[in-house]
XYZ file of C-alpha atoms in Angstrom:
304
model
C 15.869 -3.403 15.526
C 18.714 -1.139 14.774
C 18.239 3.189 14.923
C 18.488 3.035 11.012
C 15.575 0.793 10.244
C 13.724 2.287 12.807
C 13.578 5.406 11.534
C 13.089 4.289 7.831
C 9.948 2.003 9.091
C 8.471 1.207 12.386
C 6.607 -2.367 11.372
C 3.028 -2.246 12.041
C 0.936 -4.819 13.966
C 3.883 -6.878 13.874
C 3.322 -9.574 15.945
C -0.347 -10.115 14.966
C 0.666 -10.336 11.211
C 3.459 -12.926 11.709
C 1.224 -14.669 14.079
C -1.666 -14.528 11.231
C 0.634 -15.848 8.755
C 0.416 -19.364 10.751
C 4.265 -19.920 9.897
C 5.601 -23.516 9.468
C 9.152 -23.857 9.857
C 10.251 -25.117 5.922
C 7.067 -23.338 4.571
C 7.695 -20.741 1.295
C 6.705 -17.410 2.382
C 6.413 -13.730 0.198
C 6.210 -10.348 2.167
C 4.992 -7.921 -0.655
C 5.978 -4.875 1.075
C 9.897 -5.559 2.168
C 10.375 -1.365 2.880
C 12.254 -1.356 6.676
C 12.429 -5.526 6.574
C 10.963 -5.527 9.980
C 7.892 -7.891 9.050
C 10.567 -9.861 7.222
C 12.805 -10.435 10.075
C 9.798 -11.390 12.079
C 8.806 -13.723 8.926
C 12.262 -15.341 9.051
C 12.902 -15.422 12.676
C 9.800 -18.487 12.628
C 11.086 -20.052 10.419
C 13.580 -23.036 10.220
C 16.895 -23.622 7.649
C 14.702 -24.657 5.334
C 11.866 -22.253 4.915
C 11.961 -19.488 1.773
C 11.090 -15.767 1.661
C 10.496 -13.519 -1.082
C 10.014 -10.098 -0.526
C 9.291 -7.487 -3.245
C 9.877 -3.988 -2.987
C 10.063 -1.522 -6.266
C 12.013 1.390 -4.098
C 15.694 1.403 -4.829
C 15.787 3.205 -1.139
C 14.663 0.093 0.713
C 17.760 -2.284 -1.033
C 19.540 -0.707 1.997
C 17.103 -2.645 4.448
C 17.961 -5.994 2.539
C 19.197 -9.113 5.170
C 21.827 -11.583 4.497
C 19.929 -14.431 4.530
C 20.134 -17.649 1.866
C 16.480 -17.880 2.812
C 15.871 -14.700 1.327
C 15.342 -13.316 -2.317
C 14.930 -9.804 -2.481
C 12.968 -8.912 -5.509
C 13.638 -5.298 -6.839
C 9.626 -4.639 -8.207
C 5.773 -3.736 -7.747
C 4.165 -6.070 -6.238
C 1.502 -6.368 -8.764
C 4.166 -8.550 -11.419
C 3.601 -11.273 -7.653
C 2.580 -14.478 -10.342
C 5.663 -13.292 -12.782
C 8.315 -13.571 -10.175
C 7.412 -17.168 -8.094
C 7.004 -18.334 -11.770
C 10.601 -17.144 -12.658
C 11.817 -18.114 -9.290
C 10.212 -22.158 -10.050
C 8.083 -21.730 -7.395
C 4.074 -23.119 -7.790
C 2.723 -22.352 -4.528
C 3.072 -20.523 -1.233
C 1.912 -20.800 2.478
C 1.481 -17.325 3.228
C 1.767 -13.743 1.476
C 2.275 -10.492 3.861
C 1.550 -7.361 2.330
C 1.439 -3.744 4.733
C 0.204 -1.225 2.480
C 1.195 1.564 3.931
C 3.858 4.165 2.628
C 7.073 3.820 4.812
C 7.390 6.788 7.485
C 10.988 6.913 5.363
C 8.636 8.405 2.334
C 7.399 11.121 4.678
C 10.334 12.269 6.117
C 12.228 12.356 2.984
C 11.832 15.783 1.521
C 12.869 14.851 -1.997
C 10.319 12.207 -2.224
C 7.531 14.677 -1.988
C 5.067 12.385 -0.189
C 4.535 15.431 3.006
C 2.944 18.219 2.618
C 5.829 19.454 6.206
C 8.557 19.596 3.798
C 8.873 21.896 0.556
C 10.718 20.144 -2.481
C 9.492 18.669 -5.884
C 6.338 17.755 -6.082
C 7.164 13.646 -7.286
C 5.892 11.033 -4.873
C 7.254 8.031 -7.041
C 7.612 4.901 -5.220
C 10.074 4.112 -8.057
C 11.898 6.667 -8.899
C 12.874 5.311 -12.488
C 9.891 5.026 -13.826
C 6.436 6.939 -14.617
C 4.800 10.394 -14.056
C 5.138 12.821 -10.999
C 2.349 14.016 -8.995
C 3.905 17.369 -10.605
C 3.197 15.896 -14.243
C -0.410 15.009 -13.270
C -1.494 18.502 -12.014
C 0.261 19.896 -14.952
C -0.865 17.841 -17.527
C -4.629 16.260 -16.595
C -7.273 18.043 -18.005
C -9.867 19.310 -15.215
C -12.556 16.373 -15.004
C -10.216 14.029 -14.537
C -8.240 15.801 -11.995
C -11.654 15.848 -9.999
C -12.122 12.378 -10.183
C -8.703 11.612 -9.130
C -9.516 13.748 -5.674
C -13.239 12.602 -5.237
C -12.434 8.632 -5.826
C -9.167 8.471 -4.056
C -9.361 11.579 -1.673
C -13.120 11.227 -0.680
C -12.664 15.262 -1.226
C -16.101 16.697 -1.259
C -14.617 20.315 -3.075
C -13.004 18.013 -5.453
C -13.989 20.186 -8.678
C -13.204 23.568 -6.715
C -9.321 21.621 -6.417
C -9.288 20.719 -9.973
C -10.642 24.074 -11.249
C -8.265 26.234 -9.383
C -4.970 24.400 -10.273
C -6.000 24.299 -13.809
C -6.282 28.065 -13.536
C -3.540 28.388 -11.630
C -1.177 26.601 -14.225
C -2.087 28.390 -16.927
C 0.190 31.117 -15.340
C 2.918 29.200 -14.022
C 4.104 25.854 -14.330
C 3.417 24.199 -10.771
C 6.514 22.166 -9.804
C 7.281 21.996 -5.630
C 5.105 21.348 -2.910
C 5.294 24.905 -2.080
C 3.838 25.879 -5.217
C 0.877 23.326 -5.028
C 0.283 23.910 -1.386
C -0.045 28.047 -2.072
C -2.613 27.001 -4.566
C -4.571 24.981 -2.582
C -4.587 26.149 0.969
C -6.868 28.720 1.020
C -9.869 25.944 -0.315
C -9.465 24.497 3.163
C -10.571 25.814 6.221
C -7.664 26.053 9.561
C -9.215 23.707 11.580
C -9.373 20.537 9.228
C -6.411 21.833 7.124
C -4.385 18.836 7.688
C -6.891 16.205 7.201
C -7.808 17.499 3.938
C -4.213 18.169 2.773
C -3.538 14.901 4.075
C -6.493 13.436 1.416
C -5.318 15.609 -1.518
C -1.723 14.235 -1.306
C -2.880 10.429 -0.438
C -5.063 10.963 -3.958
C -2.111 11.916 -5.957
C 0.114 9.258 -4.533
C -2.527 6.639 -5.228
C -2.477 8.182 -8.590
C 1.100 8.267 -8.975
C 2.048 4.793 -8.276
C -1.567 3.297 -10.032
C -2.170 1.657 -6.496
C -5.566 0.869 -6.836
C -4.723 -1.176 -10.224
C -1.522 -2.985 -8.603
C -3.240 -3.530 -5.844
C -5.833 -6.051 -7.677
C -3.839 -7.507 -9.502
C -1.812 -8.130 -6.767
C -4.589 -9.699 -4.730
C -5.908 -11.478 -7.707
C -1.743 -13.298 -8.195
C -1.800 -13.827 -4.442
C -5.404 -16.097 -4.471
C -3.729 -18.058 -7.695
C -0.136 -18.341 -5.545
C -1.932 -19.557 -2.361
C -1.655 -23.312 -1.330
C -4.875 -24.624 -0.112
C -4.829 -23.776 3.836
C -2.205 -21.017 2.578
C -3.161 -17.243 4.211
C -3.347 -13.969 3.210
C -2.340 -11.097 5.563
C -3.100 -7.769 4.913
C -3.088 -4.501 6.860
C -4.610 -1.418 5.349
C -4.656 2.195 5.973
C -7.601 3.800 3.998
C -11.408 2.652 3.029
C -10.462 2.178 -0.363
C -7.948 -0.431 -0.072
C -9.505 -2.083 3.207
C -12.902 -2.603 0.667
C -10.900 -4.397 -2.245
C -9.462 -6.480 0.627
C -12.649 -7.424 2.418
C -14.204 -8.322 -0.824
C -11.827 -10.245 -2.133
C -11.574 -12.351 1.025
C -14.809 -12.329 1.250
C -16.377 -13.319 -2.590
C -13.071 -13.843 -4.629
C -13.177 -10.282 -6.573
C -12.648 -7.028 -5.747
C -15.990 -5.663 -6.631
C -17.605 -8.169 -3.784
C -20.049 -9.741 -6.559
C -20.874 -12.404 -4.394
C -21.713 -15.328 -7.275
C -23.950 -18.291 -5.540
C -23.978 -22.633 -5.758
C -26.936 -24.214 -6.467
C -27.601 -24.568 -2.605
C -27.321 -20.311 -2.142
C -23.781 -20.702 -0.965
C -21.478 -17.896 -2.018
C -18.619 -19.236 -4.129
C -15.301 -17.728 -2.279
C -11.782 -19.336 -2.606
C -11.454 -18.065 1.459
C -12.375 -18.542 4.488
C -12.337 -15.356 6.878
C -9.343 -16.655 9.776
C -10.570 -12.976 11.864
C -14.669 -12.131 11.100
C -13.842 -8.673 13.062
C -10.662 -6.464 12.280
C -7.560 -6.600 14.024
C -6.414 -3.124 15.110
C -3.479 -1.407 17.049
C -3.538 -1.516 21.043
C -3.176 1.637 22.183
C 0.021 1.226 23.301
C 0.969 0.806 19.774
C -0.553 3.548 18.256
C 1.105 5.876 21.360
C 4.628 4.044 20.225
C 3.911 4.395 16.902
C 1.086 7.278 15.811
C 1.054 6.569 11.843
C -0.579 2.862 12.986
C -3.452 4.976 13.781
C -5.568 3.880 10.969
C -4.499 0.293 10.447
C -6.452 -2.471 9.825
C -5.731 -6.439 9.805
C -7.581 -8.694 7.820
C -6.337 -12.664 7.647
C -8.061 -15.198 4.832
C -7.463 -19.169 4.245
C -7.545 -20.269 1.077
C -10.092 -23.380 0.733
């Protein structure tokens, strides 16, 4: 792996993931979350002259990270328009869909992005930049209720209406447009010594917000069960409870709400079988190479 991609991505649970993928050599692959390409090249490196990959990414940024490969389509998009694309590309069925859900260390350290609360700059955190509202439109713009939902559902923020109260105040003077602005606003609701963790929940509620995560990602779970060959896997590392709990109950009963619906016998009805019944996480020689793995979580699924 070259300094560039490196620094734009270190893959996570690399090895594990590709391993979890159970990788034929002329087997159709997708990786759902190109960003670096590292799980890519890993995905490609199993496989033989014959063997596909798509991998979907809606960040112009990460077009840099794309490999020269005839094996490989690149597919400039969200990940939630999965069905759309293998239908457009002819293709009926896959053996195995990757997807690593977190945000590219490249989205933290850029400034302009305005993922990091380390860096002043506009307050955006688009994954793609083209198209929809800035974290800067929805404090501006949201009325107070739903502002608190937004920070108690995806945040887990317990002073979520105190947060929504005092930027709605707050913008009633002045317009609030940078991270600076938003962070002088909110600071003093949060203690010194768990300052960071609850910044870091604030902006992780916006960007879910942002970039409707939560919606894309069931509908891109629900186009991955429909894409699956039987014996086909799913792969999926998460980062936060939300996400990990749409995952585990979709491997687990077919939906993301984990209605578990029964057979006649009192069997529950689930197109998967669980490959891992307990969570694959970082060594912690990974997490010391790598510190942002911290909170990852592996969960692999066969479809019956």
């Amino acid at each position: 792996m070259n300094e560039a991609e490196q620094t734009y991505h270190v893959p996570v649970l690399l090895h594990e993931s590709i391993e979890g993928m159970h990788i034929q050599p002329g087997g159709t692959y997708v990786d759902v979350t190109f960003g670096g390409g590292g799980h890519s090249k890993g995905i490609l490196s199993a496989m033989d002259a014959t063997g596909r990959l798509f991998s979907f990414d809606q960040d112009q940024d990460a077009e840099r990270n794309i490999v020269d490969d005839k094996r490989f389509t690149f597919v400039r998009s969200n990940f939630r328009y999965l069905h759309n694309f293998l239908r457009y590309y002819g293709v009926d069925q896959v053996d195995a869909i990757l997807a690593d859900l977190g945000v590219s260390s490249h989205h933290f350290d850029d400034s302009e992005r305005g993922f990091s609360f380390r860096f002043d700059g506009q307050l955006d955190m688009r994954m793609n930049k083209r198209a929809g509202m800035t974290a800067a439109d929805i404090v501006n713009t949201y009325d107070e209720e739903r502002l608190a939902d937004i920070f108690y559902l995806y945040g887990e923020l317990k002073n979520s209406r105190k947060l929504a109260a005092v930027l709605v105040k707050a913008r009633m003077q002045q317009k609030i447009a940078t991270i600076g602005d938003f962070l002088e606003i909110i600071k003093p609701l949060f203690g010194k010594e768990r300052e960071k963790k609850e910044l870091a929940k604030v902006f992780q509620a916006l960007r879910i917000e942002v970039n409707q995560e939560m919606e894309a990602l069931k509908e891109m779970l629900y186009a991955a069960t429909e894409a699956l060959r039987p014996g086909g896997r799913l792969v999926i590392i998460t980062y936060h409870s939300l996400e990990d709990r749409m995952v585990k109950n979709v491997m687990k009963t077919g939906n993301v709400e984990g209605k578990a619906e029964k057979d006649f016998f009192g069997n529950i009805q689930t197109p998967f079988k669980l490959v891992n019944n307990k969570v694959i996480v970082p060594s912690e020689e990974e997490i010391t190479r790598n510190p942002r793995s911290r909170s990852a979580k592996l969960r692999i699924a066969e479809k019956k």
